[in-house]
Amino acid sequence: MHNVDFVIVGVYLIVMFSIGLFMKGKAGQSITSYFIADRSLPGWWVGLSILATTFAVDTPLAVTEFTAKGGVQANWFWWSWVIGYIVVAIVMAKRWRRAHVLTDVEFIELRYDGAYASALRAFKALFLGVLLNGFMLGWVITAMTKIADPFVQWSALSPPLFELFSYWPSWLLINDLNTTITVILVLLIVMVYSAAGGIRGVILTDLFQFILAMGTAILFAYFAVDYVGGLGAMHEGLAQLKGDSYDDFTNIIPTTDSTLLPFRLFVIYVLIQWWVRWDSDGTGYIAQRFQTARDDQAAKEGGLWFAIGFAALRAWPWIIVALCSVLVFPHLDDPEMGYPLMMKRVLPIGLLGLTFTSLLAAFMSTVDTHLNWGASYLVNDVYLRFLSPNASSKQAIKASRLAVFLIFIVAVIFASQMTSISGAWIFFINAASGLGIAQLLRWLWWRANVWTEISALSTGFITTVALQQSVYPITNLSSDYHLVIIAGITLLVCLTVTYLTPAPSQAIVNNFQARTNPIGFWPSANIKQPSIKNYVKDIMLALGAAYGILFGIGYCLMLHSLTGSLFLVLGLLCTNALIRSPEKHKKTQSL
């Protein structure tokens, strides 16, 4: 990069740092203000904040690898998640907001009772806040090293700094010394503004970061297509390169005889993967964002903003760059590197710096959320619940900022031990599938108890490790197919355990039902059950909106203009119907 590019990066970092310091006063008012912004945000802001968090720097790299290896249709690995996000938005968002908890782990003692519920709360706070959070931050940081490495060379930029870091422990190197310096400096800035500004600082920077990241991703895709001679030339080049497999490579929906994405695997993605994900009920930072909403309706609107934007806005700029990278760099050993190498090859001075800054923004918007989210568990569910229940607000805020620093250290340790982003994704999806099953059951069935969650979590993890280590005699199946085995075994085990262990007390069940009015199998006849018909209608409209726009843009880019136009019309009609839905005008206390 040139000097002007580095100036752009520097200005951006100063602005983000300043926002965090600016929000320090409001963040320090109370623990509720620090972690959930006093439950005051409108729906659109909630949704864009979640969307910015999921627009991580690892995502374009993983999408580039998926597309280069498996064609456009390989992206069904994550397109299928949209189904789950829509169900969460329409069915779960209001209920999370009504639960009125600061974290989803606090929810455990609202849903279950007894000493085991308290123990599970403490365990999940540490498991989600430290172990799982560190794992996710590790793969995001791994992606950042691949972005930064081709552009930033500290031995030339600042020899004294490079020399100072030569004392850095070798076992904590993140890729190499050069990228370690870049990552540590950026993480320090994120840690400071996250610790200072709390969730308000995180969400305010998220808004700016998403606009920057999305805008430059579109510009990057334009320059990539222009570099290969235009959209038509891109397809001609791919047809020559791929030969008879070109149609399969550029198909959006796989055919039954696809060799790149077997149709049975597509079915697994669409019918199974989305509901066994660890956040299948919105658990994690999504539930935290729902708590920041000013009311129930704002939580639902935020969920829909996120779910539809996740599909409709993000996918195609990355996929188009990935397709261009296949033409320009057809023999890369690491296809993930196609994205940063295309940046270096096609972007002019200034725009290169802006695009690098946008990926830095994507990285920071994910890291700041995870730092704040992880700290909320350590403070609300460990420190205030077990260690110092009578701590003052000032002490709690101090503990929160120390917790952010602790999560920062954990993230660096995890990142130093991780290499493959897409590999980490797949292991994580499989191992955490037990969490998703149990967390859905607790909303749907009154009898779900502490042991439902414990058995599901342990079974999912043990089965995943056993399959990867070939303990089971199923060595010829890919890890994607393992998901079906893991989900089946986990569901069987946790249902059996639930039947064999005591149900929650009637008082707990009644209180939970009165507060959240869950759907499914619940005993109280005094509470009106929600209308499943209305939920199904809204879910179908939201699916039509999300996938209609996704397919519409995609088919146009694949040069099937008529098909694309029809899907776009469908998507826009469904979006309009969803906006005009009578549900939008109901009071926030409605079902």
Coordinates of C-alpha atoms in Angstrom, one line a residue:
M1 CA 0.0 0.0 0.0
H2 CA 1.0 3.6 -0.6
N3 CA 1.2 6.5 1.9
V4 CA -2.3 7.7 1.1
D5 CA -3.7 4.2 1.9
F6 CA -2.0 4.2 5.3
V7 CA -3.4 7.7 6.0
I8 CA -6.9 6.4 5.3
V9 CA -6.3 3.5 7.7
G10 CA -4.9 5.8 10.4
V11 CA -7.8 8.3 10.2
Y12 CA -10.3 5.4 10.5
L13 CA -8.6 4.0 13.6
I14 CA -8.5 7.4 15.3
V15 CA -12.2 7.9 14.6
M16 CA -13.2 4.5 16.1
F17 CA -11.0 5.1 19.1
S18 CA -12.6 8.5 19.7
I19 CA -16.1 7.1 19.5
G20 CA -15.4 4.7 22.3
L21 CA -14.0 7.4 24.5
F22 CA -17.0 9.7 23.7
M23 CA -19.4 7.0 24.9
K24 CA -17.5 6.3 28.1
G25 CA -19.7 8.5 30.2
K26 CA -23.0 6.9 29.3
A27 CA -21.5 3.4 29.4
G28 CA -20.3 3.9 33.0
Q29 CA -23.7 4.8 34.4
S30 CA -24.8 1.2 35.2
I31 CA -24.2 -2.4 34.2
T32 CA -27.5 -2.3 32.2
S33 CA -26.2 0.8 30.3
Y34 CA -22.8 -0.9 29.8
F35 CA -24.1 -4.2 28.3
I36 CA -27.6 -3.5 26.9
A37 CA -27.7 0.3 26.4
D38 CA -30.6 0.7 28.9
R39 CA -32.9 -1.2 26.5
S40 CA -33.4 1.9 24.3
L41 CA -32.5 1.2 20.7
P42 CA -34.9 1.2 17.6
G43 CA -35.3 -2.0 15.6
W44 CA -33.3 -0.9 12.5
W45 CA -30.3 -0.1 14.6
V46 CA -30.5 -3.5 16.5
G47 CA -30.6 -5.3 13.1
L48 CA -27.8 -3.4 11.5
S49 CA -25.6 -4.0 14.6
I50 CA -26.1 -7.7 14.4
L51 CA -25.5 -7.6 10.6
A52 CA -22.3 -5.7 11.1
T53 CA -21.1 -8.3 13.7
T54 CA -21.7 -11.1 11.2
F55 CA -20.0 -9.2 8.5
A56 CA -16.6 -10.4 9.8
V57 CA -13.3 -10.3 8.1
D58 CA -13.2 -14.1 8.0
T59 CA -16.4 -14.3 6.0
P60 CA -15.2 -13.1 2.6
L61 CA -12.2 -15.4 2.9
A62 CA -14.3 -18.4 3.7
V63 CA -16.8 -17.5 1.0
T64 CA -13.9 -17.2 -1.5
E65 CA -12.7 -20.7 -0.5
F66 CA -16.1 -22.3 -0.7
T67 CA -16.8 -20.7 -4.1
A68 CA -13.4 -21.6 -5.6
K69 CA -13.6 -25.2 -4.5
G70 CA -17.4 -25.9 -4.8
G71 CA -18.8 -23.2 -7.0
V72 CA -21.6 -20.7 -6.2
Q73 CA -23.8 -23.4 -4.7
A74 CA -21.3 -24.2 -2.0
N75 CA -22.5 -21.1 -0.2
W76 CA -25.6 -23.0 0.8
F77 CA -23.4 -24.0 3.8
W78 CA -24.3 -20.5 5.2
W79 CA -27.3 -19.5 3.1
S80 CA -29.2 -22.1 4.9
W81 CA -28.7 -20.3 8.2
V82 CA -31.1 -17.6 7.0
I83 CA -34.0 -20.0 7.7
G84 CA -33.0 -20.2 11.4
Y85 CA -32.4 -16.4 11.7
I86 CA -35.9 -15.7 10.3
V87 CA -37.5 -18.2 12.7
V88 CA -35.6 -16.5 15.6
A89 CA -36.7 -13.0 14.4
I90 CA -40.4 -13.9 14.2
V91 CA -40.8 -16.4 17.0
M92 CA -38.0 -15.8 19.5
A93 CA -37.1 -12.1 19.4
K94 CA -40.1 -10.8 21.4
R95 CA -39.7 -13.6 23.9
W96 CA -36.1 -12.9 24.5
R97 CA -37.0 -9.2 25.1
R98 CA -39.8 -10.2 27.5
A99 CA -37.5 -12.5 29.4
H100 CA -35.9 -9.2 30.6
V101 CA -32.5 -10.8 31.3
L102 CA -29.1 -9.1 30.8
T103 CA -27.6 -12.2 29.2
D104 CA -28.9 -15.4 27.7
V105 CA -27.0 -17.4 30.4
E106 CA -29.0 -15.6 33.1
F107 CA -32.1 -17.0 31.3
I108 CA -31.1 -20.5 32.7
E109 CA -32.2 -19.6 36.2
L110 CA -35.4 -18.1 34.8
R111 CA -36.2 -21.4 33.0
Y112 CA -34.8 -24.0 35.5
D113 CA -34.5 -24.2 39.3
G114 CA -32.2 -25.7 41.9
A115 CA -28.5 -25.8 42.5
Y116 CA -27.9 -27.6 39.2
A117 CA -29.4 -24.6 37.3
S118 CA -27.0 -22.3 39.2
A119 CA -24.1 -24.6 38.3
L120 CA -25.1 -24.7 34.7
R121 CA -25.3 -20.9 34.6
A122 CA -21.8 -20.6 35.9
F123 CA -20.5 -23.3 33.5
K124 CA -22.1 -21.8 30.4
A125 CA -20.9 -18.4 31.3
L126 CA -17.3 -19.7 31.3
F127 CA -17.9 -22.0 28.3
L128 CA -19.6 -19.4 26.1
G129 CA -17.8 -16.3 27.4
V130 CA -14.3 -17.7 27.4
L131 CA -13.9 -21.0 25.5
L132 CA -16.4 -20.7 22.7
N133 CA -15.9 -16.9 22.4
G134 CA -12.1 -17.4 22.3
F135 CA -12.6 -20.0 19.6
M136 CA -14.7 -17.7 17.4
L137 CA -12.4 -14.7 17.9
G138 CA -9.5 -17.0 17.1
W139 CA -10.8 -17.8 13.6
V140 CA -11.7 -14.1 13.0
I141 CA -8.1 -13.1 13.9
T142 CA -6.7 -15.9 11.7
A143 CA -8.6 -14.3 8.8
M144 CA -7.2 -10.9 9.6
T145 CA -3.7 -12.2 9.3
K146 CA -4.4 -13.3 5.8
I147 CA -5.8 -9.9 4.9
A148 CA -3.0 -7.9 6.5
D149 CA 0.0 -10.0 5.5
P150 CA 0.2 -8.9 1.8
F151 CA -0.1 -5.2 2.7
V152 CA 1.6 -4.3 5.9
Q153 CA 5.4 -4.9 6.5
W154 CA 6.5 -3.6 9.9
S155 CA 10.2 -4.2 9.2
A156 CA 10.0 -1.4 6.6
L157 CA 7.3 0.8 8.2
S158 CA 8.8 0.9 11.8
P159 CA 12.0 -1.0 12.4
P160 CA 12.1 -0.1 16.1
L161 CA 8.6 -1.5 16.7
F162 CA 9.5 -4.6 14.7
E163 CA 12.6 -5.0 16.9
L164 CA 10.6 -4.5 20.1
F165 CA 8.2 -7.3 19.1
S166 CA 11.1 -9.6 18.5
Y167 CA 10.8 -10.5 22.2
W168 CA 7.2 -11.7 21.7
P169 CA 6.9 -15.4 22.8
S170 CA 7.2 -17.7 19.8
W171 CA 4.2 -19.9 21.0
L172 CA 2.0 -16.8 20.8
L173 CA 2.9 -15.8 17.3
I174 CA -0.1 -15.3 15.1
N175 CA 1.1 -16.6 11.7
D176 CA 4.4 -14.7 11.9
L177 CA 6.0 -11.7 13.7
N178 CA 4.8 -9.2 11.1
T179 CA 1.1 -10.1 11.2
T180 CA 1.3 -10.6 15.0
I181 CA 2.3 -6.9 15.3
T182 CA -0.6 -5.8 13.1
V183 CA -3.2 -7.9 14.9
I184 CA -2.1 -7.0 18.4
L185 CA -2.1 -3.2 17.6
V186 CA -5.6 -3.4 16.1
L187 CA -6.9 -5.5 19.0
L188 CA -5.5 -3.1 21.5
I189 CA -7.5 -0.3 19.9
V190 CA -10.6 -2.4 19.8
M191 CA -10.1 -3.4 23.4
V192 CA -9.8 0.2 24.6
Y193 CA -12.8 1.6 22.8
S194 CA -14.9 -1.5 23.7
A195 CA -13.9 -1.3 27.4
A196 CA -14.5 2.4 27.5
G197 CA -17.7 2.8 25.5
G198 CA -19.6 -0.5 26.4
I199 CA -22.3 -1.7 24.1
R200 CA -23.2 1.9 23.1
G201 CA -19.7 2.4 21.7
V202 CA -19.8 -1.0 20.1
I203 CA -23.1 -0.4 18.3
L204 CA -22.3 3.1 17.2
T205 CA -19.0 2.0 15.6
D206 CA -20.8 -1.0 14.1
L207 CA -23.1 1.3 12.2
F208 CA -20.2 3.2 10.6
Q209 CA -18.2 0.0 10.1
F210 CA -21.1 -1.8 8.3
I211 CA -21.7 1.1 5.8
L212 CA -18.0 1.3 5.1
A213 CA -17.5 -2.5 4.7
M214 CA -20.6 -3.0 2.5
G215 CA -19.9 0.0 0.2
T216 CA -16.3 -1.0 -0.4
A217 CA -17.2 -4.6 -1.0
I218 CA -19.5 -3.6 -3.8
L219 CA -16.8 -1.3 -5.3
F220 CA -14.2 -4.1 -5.0
A221 CA -16.5 -6.5 -6.9
Y222 CA -17.0 -3.8 -9.7
F223 CA -13.2 -3.4 -10.1
A224 CA -12.7 -7.2 -10.0
V225 CA -15.2 -7.7 -12.8
D226 CA -13.8 -4.8 -14.8
Y227 CA -10.3 -6.3 -14.4
V228 CA -11.3 -9.6 -16.1
G229 CA -13.1 -7.7 -18.9
G230 CA -16.7 -7.5 -17.7
L231 CA -19.4 -9.8 -16.5
G232 CA -19.7 -11.6 -19.9
A233 CA -15.9 -12.1 -20.2
M234 CA -15.9 -13.5 -16.6
H235 CA -18.4 -16.1 -17.6
E236 CA -16.6 -16.9 -20.8
G237 CA -13.3 -17.3 -19.0
L238 CA -15.0 -19.6 -16.4
A239 CA -16.6 -21.7 -19.1
Q240 CA -13.2 -22.2 -20.8
L241 CA -11.5 -23.0 -17.4
K242 CA -14.2 -25.3 -16.1
G243 CA -15.3 -26.9 -19.3
D244 CA -18.2 -29.3 -18.9
S245 CA -18.5 -28.5 -15.2
Y246 CA -19.1 -24.7 -15.8
D247 CA -22.9 -25.0 -15.4
D248 CA -22.5 -26.9 -12.2
F249 CA -19.9 -24.4 -11.0
T250 CA -22.2 -21.4 -11.5
N251 CA -25.5 -22.9 -10.5
I252 CA -27.2 -21.2 -7.5
I253 CA -29.4 -24.1 -6.6
P254 CA -27.8 -27.5 -7.0
T255 CA -29.2 -30.1 -9.4
T256 CA -29.9 -33.6 -8.2
D257 CA -26.8 -34.8 -10.1
S258 CA -24.4 -32.1 -9.0
T259 CA -20.9 -33.2 -8.4
L260 CA -19.8 -30.1 -6.5
L261 CA -22.6 -30.0 -3.9
P262 CA -24.4 -33.4 -3.7
F263 CA -28.1 -32.9 -3.5
R264 CA -28.4 -34.9 -0.3
L265 CA -25.9 -32.5 1.3
F266 CA -27.9 -29.6 0.1
V267 CA -31.0 -31.2 1.8
I268 CA -28.9 -31.5 5.1
Y269 CA -28.1 -27.8 5.0
V270 CA -31.7 -26.7 4.3
L271 CA -33.5 -29.2 6.6
I272 CA -31.1 -29.8 9.5
Q273 CA -28.2 -27.5 9.8
W274 CA -30.1 -24.3 10.7
W275 CA -31.9 -25.7 13.7
V276 CA -29.0 -27.6 15.3
R277 CA -26.7 -24.5 15.2
W278 CA -25.5 -23.4 18.6
D279 CA -27.5 -20.2 18.3
S280 CA -30.7 -21.8 16.9
D281 CA -32.8 -19.9 19.4
G282 CA -30.9 -16.6 19.1
T283 CA -28.5 -17.5 22.0
G284 CA -25.4 -15.3 22.3
Y285 CA -24.8 -11.8 21.0
I286 CA -28.1 -11.9 19.0
A287 CA -30.1 -12.3 22.3
Q288 CA -28.0 -9.6 23.8
R289 CA -28.9 -7.3 20.9
F290 CA -32.6 -8.1 21.4
Q291 CA -32.2 -6.9 25.0
T292 CA -31.0 -3.6 23.7
A293 CA -34.2 -3.0 21.8
R294 CA -36.6 -0.4 23.3
D295 CA -39.6 -2.8 23.2
D296 CA -40.8 -6.2 21.9
Q297 CA -41.7 -5.0 18.4
A298 CA -38.3 -3.3 18.0
A299 CA -36.6 -6.7 18.9
K300 CA -38.6 -8.4 16.2
E301 CA -37.9 -5.7 13.6
G302 CA -34.2 -5.9 14.4
G303 CA -34.2 -9.6 13.9
L304 CA -35.9 -9.2 10.5
W305 CA -33.6 -6.4 9.4
F306 CA -30.7 -8.7 10.2
A307 CA -32.1 -12.0 8.7
I308 CA -33.1 -10.4 5.4
G309 CA -30.0 -8.3 5.1
F310 CA -27.9 -11.3 5.9
A311 CA -29.1 -13.0 2.7
A312 CA -30.0 -10.0 0.4
L313 CA -27.1 -7.6 1.0
R314 CA -23.9 -9.4 1.8
A315 CA -23.4 -12.5 -0.5
W316 CA -22.8 -11.4 -4.0
P317 CA -20.0 -8.9 -3.8
W318 CA -17.8 -11.6 -2.2
I319 CA -18.9 -14.4 -4.5
I320 CA -18.2 -12.2 -7.6
V321 CA -14.7 -11.4 -6.4
A322 CA -14.2 -15.1 -5.6
L323 CA -15.2 -16.1 -9.2
C324 CA -12.8 -13.5 -10.6
S325 CA -10.1 -14.8 -8.3
V326 CA -10.6 -18.3 -9.8
L327 CA -9.8 -16.8 -13.2
V328 CA -6.9 -14.6 -12.2
F329 CA -5.3 -17.1 -9.7
P330 CA -6.5 -20.5 -10.8
H331 CA -3.9 -22.6 -9.0
L332 CA -3.7 -21.2 -5.5
D333 CA -2.8 -23.7 -2.8
D334 CA -4.9 -21.6 -0.3
P335 CA -8.0 -20.3 -2.1
E336 CA -8.8 -18.1 0.8
M337 CA -5.9 -15.9 -0.3
G338 CA -7.7 -15.2 -3.5
Y339 CA -9.5 -12.3 -1.9
P340 CA -6.6 -10.3 -0.6
L341 CA -4.5 -11.0 -3.7
M342 CA -7.3 -9.7 -5.9
M343 CA -7.3 -6.5 -3.7
K344 CA -3.6 -6.0 -4.4
R345 CA -4.0 -6.8 -8.1
V346 CA -7.1 -4.7 -9.1
L347 CA -7.6 -1.8 -6.7
P348 CA -6.1 1.6 -7.4
I349 CA -4.3 3.7 -4.8
G350 CA -6.7 5.2 -2.3
L351 CA -9.4 2.6 -3.0
L352 CA -7.0 -0.1 -1.9
G353 CA -6.5 1.7 1.4
L354 CA -10.3 2.2 1.8
T355 CA -11.0 -1.5 1.0
F356 CA -8.3 -2.6 3.5
T357 CA -9.9 -0.2 6.0
S358 CA -13.3 -1.7 5.3
L359 CA -12.0 -5.2 6.1
L360 CA -10.4 -3.8 9.2
A361 CA -13.8 -2.3 10.1
A362 CA -15.4 -5.8 9.5
F363 CA -12.8 -7.3 11.8
M364 CA -13.3 -4.7 14.5
S365 CA -17.1 -4.8 14.4
T366 CA -16.9 -8.5 15.1
V367 CA -14.2 -8.3 17.8
D368 CA -15.8 -5.5 19.7
T369 CA -19.1 -7.4 20.0
H370 CA -17.4 -10.5 21.2
L371 CA -15.3 -8.7 23.7
N372 CA -18.4 -7.0 25.2
W373 CA -20.6 -10.1 24.9
G374 CA -18.0 -12.3 26.6
A375 CA -17.4 -9.8 29.4
S376 CA -21.2 -9.6 30.0
Y377 CA -21.1 -13.4 31.0
L378 CA -18.1 -13.0 33.2
V379 CA -19.5 -10.0 35.1
N380 CA -23.3 -10.7 35.2
D381 CA -23.2 -14.5 35.5
V382 CA -20.0 -15.1 37.5
Y383 CA -18.9 -12.0 39.3
L384 CA -22.2 -10.5 40.3
R385 CA -24.0 -13.8 40.6
F386 CA -21.5 -15.8 42.6
L387 CA -18.4 -13.8 43.6
S388 CA -19.7 -10.4 44.6
P389 CA -23.5 -10.2 44.5
N390 CA -23.5 -6.9 46.5
A391 CA -21.0 -5.1 44.3
S392 CA -21.7 -1.5 43.6
S393 CA -22.3 -0.2 40.1
K394 CA -18.9 1.4 40.0
Q395 CA -17.3 -2.0 41.0
A396 CA -19.3 -3.8 38.4
I397 CA -18.2 -1.4 35.6
K398 CA -14.6 -1.8 36.7
A399 CA -15.0 -5.6 36.6
S400 CA -16.6 -5.3 33.1
R401 CA -13.6 -3.4 31.7
L402 CA -11.2 -5.9 33.3
A403 CA -13.2 -8.8 31.7
V404 CA -12.8 -7.2 28.3
F405 CA -9.1 -7.3 28.8
L406 CA -9.3 -11.0 29.8
I407 CA -11.2 -11.9 26.7
F408 CA -8.6 -10.1 24.7
I409 CA -5.9 -12.3 26.1
V410 CA -7.9 -15.5 25.5
A411 CA -8.5 -14.4 21.9
V412 CA -4.8 -13.9 21.2
I413 CA -4.0 -17.4 22.6
F414 CA -6.7 -19.1 20.5
A415 CA -5.6 -17.2 17.4
S416 CA -2.0 -18.3 17.7
Q417 CA -3.1 -22.0 17.5
M418 CA -5.5 -21.8 14.6
T419 CA -4.8 -22.0 10.8
S420 CA -7.9 -22.9 8.7
I421 CA -10.9 -20.6 8.8
S422 CA -13.4 -22.9 6.9
G423 CA -12.1 -25.9 8.8
A424 CA -12.8 -24.1 12.1
W425 CA -16.3 -23.2 10.9
I426 CA -17.2 -26.9 10.1
F427 CA -15.8 -28.3 13.4
F428 CA -17.6 -25.6 15.3
I429 CA -20.9 -26.2 13.6
N430 CA -20.8 -29.9 14.4
A431 CA -19.5 -29.8 17.9
A432 CA -22.0 -27.1 19.0
S433 CA -25.0 -28.8 17.4
G434 CA -25.9 -30.3 20.8
L435 CA -26.4 -26.8 22.2
G436 CA -28.8 -25.9 19.5
I437 CA -31.1 -28.9 20.0
A438 CA -31.3 -28.4 23.8
Q439 CA -31.9 -24.6 23.5
L440 CA -34.8 -25.1 21.2
L441 CA -36.3 -27.7 23.5
R442 CA -36.3 -25.4 26.4
W443 CA -38.6 -23.0 24.6
L444 CA -40.9 -25.7 23.1
W445 CA -41.4 -28.2 25.9
W446 CA -42.2 -27.5 29.5
R447 CA -40.4 -30.7 30.7
A448 CA -36.9 -29.6 29.4
N449 CA -34.6 -29.3 32.3
V450 CA -30.9 -28.7 33.3
W451 CA -29.9 -32.2 32.3
T452 CA -31.4 -31.7 28.8
E453 CA -28.8 -29.0 28.2
I454 CA -25.9 -30.8 29.9
S455 CA -26.5 -34.1 28.1
A456 CA -27.0 -32.4 24.7
L457 CA -23.8 -30.3 25.0
S458 CA -21.6 -33.2 26.1
T459 CA -23.0 -35.6 23.6
G460 CA -22.6 -33.2 20.7
F461 CA -18.9 -32.5 21.5
I462 CA -17.9 -36.1 22.3
T463 CA -19.6 -37.4 19.1
T464 CA -17.9 -34.8 17.0
V465 CA -14.4 -35.6 18.3
A466 CA -15.1 -39.3 18.0
L467 CA -16.0 -39.0 14.4
Q468 CA -13.0 -36.8 13.6
Q469 CA -10.7 -39.2 15.3
S470 CA -12.3 -42.2 13.4
V471 CA -13.4 -43.8 16.7
Y472 CA -16.6 -44.7 14.9
P473 CA -16.3 -46.9 11.8
I474 CA -17.6 -44.1 9.5
T475 CA -14.4 -42.8 8.1
N476 CA -15.5 -42.4 4.5
L477 CA -18.0 -39.6 5.2
S478 CA -17.1 -35.9 5.1
S479 CA -17.6 -33.8 8.2
D480 CA -20.7 -32.3 6.6
Y481 CA -22.5 -35.6 6.8
H482 CA -21.3 -36.1 10.4
L483 CA -23.8 -33.4 11.3
V484 CA -26.7 -35.7 10.7
I485 CA -25.2 -38.4 12.9
I486 CA -24.3 -36.0 15.6
A487 CA -27.8 -34.4 15.6
G488 CA -29.5 -37.8 15.6
I489 CA -27.5 -39.2 18.5
T490 CA -27.7 -35.9 20.5
L491 CA -31.5 -35.6 20.1
L492 CA -32.0 -39.3 21.2
V493 CA -29.7 -38.9 24.2
C494 CA -31.2 -35.6 25.4
L495 CA -34.8 -36.7 25.0
T496 CA -34.0 -39.9 27.0
V497 CA -32.3 -38.0 29.7
T498 CA -35.1 -35.5 29.9
Y499 CA -37.7 -38.2 30.5
L500 CA -35.5 -39.9 33.1
T501 CA -34.7 -36.8 35.2
P502 CA -37.0 -34.5 37.2
A503 CA -39.0 -31.8 35.4
P504 CA -38.6 -28.1 36.6
S505 CA -40.9 -27.2 39.4
Q506 CA -44.5 -26.1 38.6
A507 CA -43.7 -22.6 40.0
I508 CA -40.8 -22.1 37.6
V509 CA -42.8 -23.4 34.6
N510 CA -45.7 -21.1 35.4
N511 CA -43.6 -18.1 35.9
F512 CA -41.6 -18.7 32.7
Q513 CA -44.8 -19.2 30.7
A514 CA -46.5 -16.1 32.1
R515 CA -43.5 -13.9 31.3
T516 CA -42.5 -15.1 27.8
N517 CA -45.7 -17.0 26.5
P518 CA -43.6 -19.6 24.7
I519 CA -45.1 -21.8 21.9
G520 CA -45.2 -25.6 21.9
F521 CA -46.1 -28.0 24.7
W522 CA -46.9 -26.1 27.9
P523 CA -49.4 -27.0 30.6
S524 CA -51.2 -23.8 31.6
A525 CA -54.6 -23.4 30.2
N526 CA -55.0 -19.9 31.5
I527 CA -52.6 -18.3 29.0
K528 CA -53.7 -17.9 25.4
Q529 CA -51.5 -19.8 23.0
P530 CA -49.9 -17.8 20.1
S531 CA -51.4 -18.3 16.7
I532 CA -49.1 -20.7 14.8
K533 CA -50.9 -19.7 11.5
N534 CA -49.7 -16.1 11.8
Y535 CA -46.1 -17.3 12.5
V536 CA -46.1 -19.5 9.5
K537 CA -47.4 -16.7 7.3
D538 CA -44.8 -14.3 8.5
I539 CA -42.0 -16.8 8.2
M540 CA -43.0 -17.6 4.6
L541 CA -43.1 -13.9 3.7
A542 CA -39.7 -13.3 5.2
L543 CA -38.2 -16.4 3.5
G544 CA -39.7 -15.1 0.2
A545 CA -38.2 -11.7 0.8
A546 CA -34.7 -12.9 1.8
Y547 CA -34.3 -15.7 -0.8
G548 CA -36.2 -13.8 -3.5
I549 CA -33.7 -10.9 -3.4
L550 CA -30.7 -13.2 -3.0
F551 CA -31.7 -15.3 -6.0
G552 CA -32.8 -12.3 -8.0
I553 CA -29.5 -10.5 -7.8
G554 CA -27.6 -13.8 -8.2
Y555 CA -29.4 -15.0 -11.4
C556 CA -28.9 -11.5 -12.9
L557 CA -25.2 -11.8 -12.2
M558 CA -25.1 -15.3 -13.6
L559 CA -26.6 -13.8 -16.8
H560 CA -30.1 -15.3 -16.4
S561 CA -31.9 -11.9 -16.4
L562 CA -35.5 -13.1 -16.8
T563 CA -35.2 -15.6 -13.9
G564 CA -33.4 -13.0 -11.8
S565 CA -36.1 -10.4 -12.5
L566 CA -38.9 -12.7 -11.4
F567 CA -37.1 -13.6 -8.2
L568 CA -36.5 -9.9 -7.5
V569 CA -40.2 -9.1 -8.0
L570 CA -41.1 -12.0 -5.6
G571 CA -38.6 -10.7 -3.0
L572 CA -39.9 -7.1 -3.2
L573 CA -43.5 -8.2 -3.0
C574 CA -42.8 -10.4 0.0
T575 CA -40.9 -7.5 1.6
N576 CA -43.8 -5.1 1.1
A577 CA -46.3 -7.7 2.5
L578 CA -44.1 -8.2 5.5
I579 CA -43.9 -4.5 6.2
R580 CA -47.6 -4.1 5.8
S581 CA -48.4 -7.1 7.9
P582 CA -51.1 -6.4 10.6
E583 CA -48.6 -7.9 13.1
K584 CA -46.5 -4.7 12.8
H585 CA -49.3 -2.6 14.1
K586 CA -50.2 -4.7 17.2
K587 CA -49.2 -3.6 20.6
T588 CA -45.9 -4.8 22.0
Q589 CA -47.8 -7.0 24.5
S590 CA -49.4 -9.0 21.7
L591 CA -48.6 -12.6 21.0

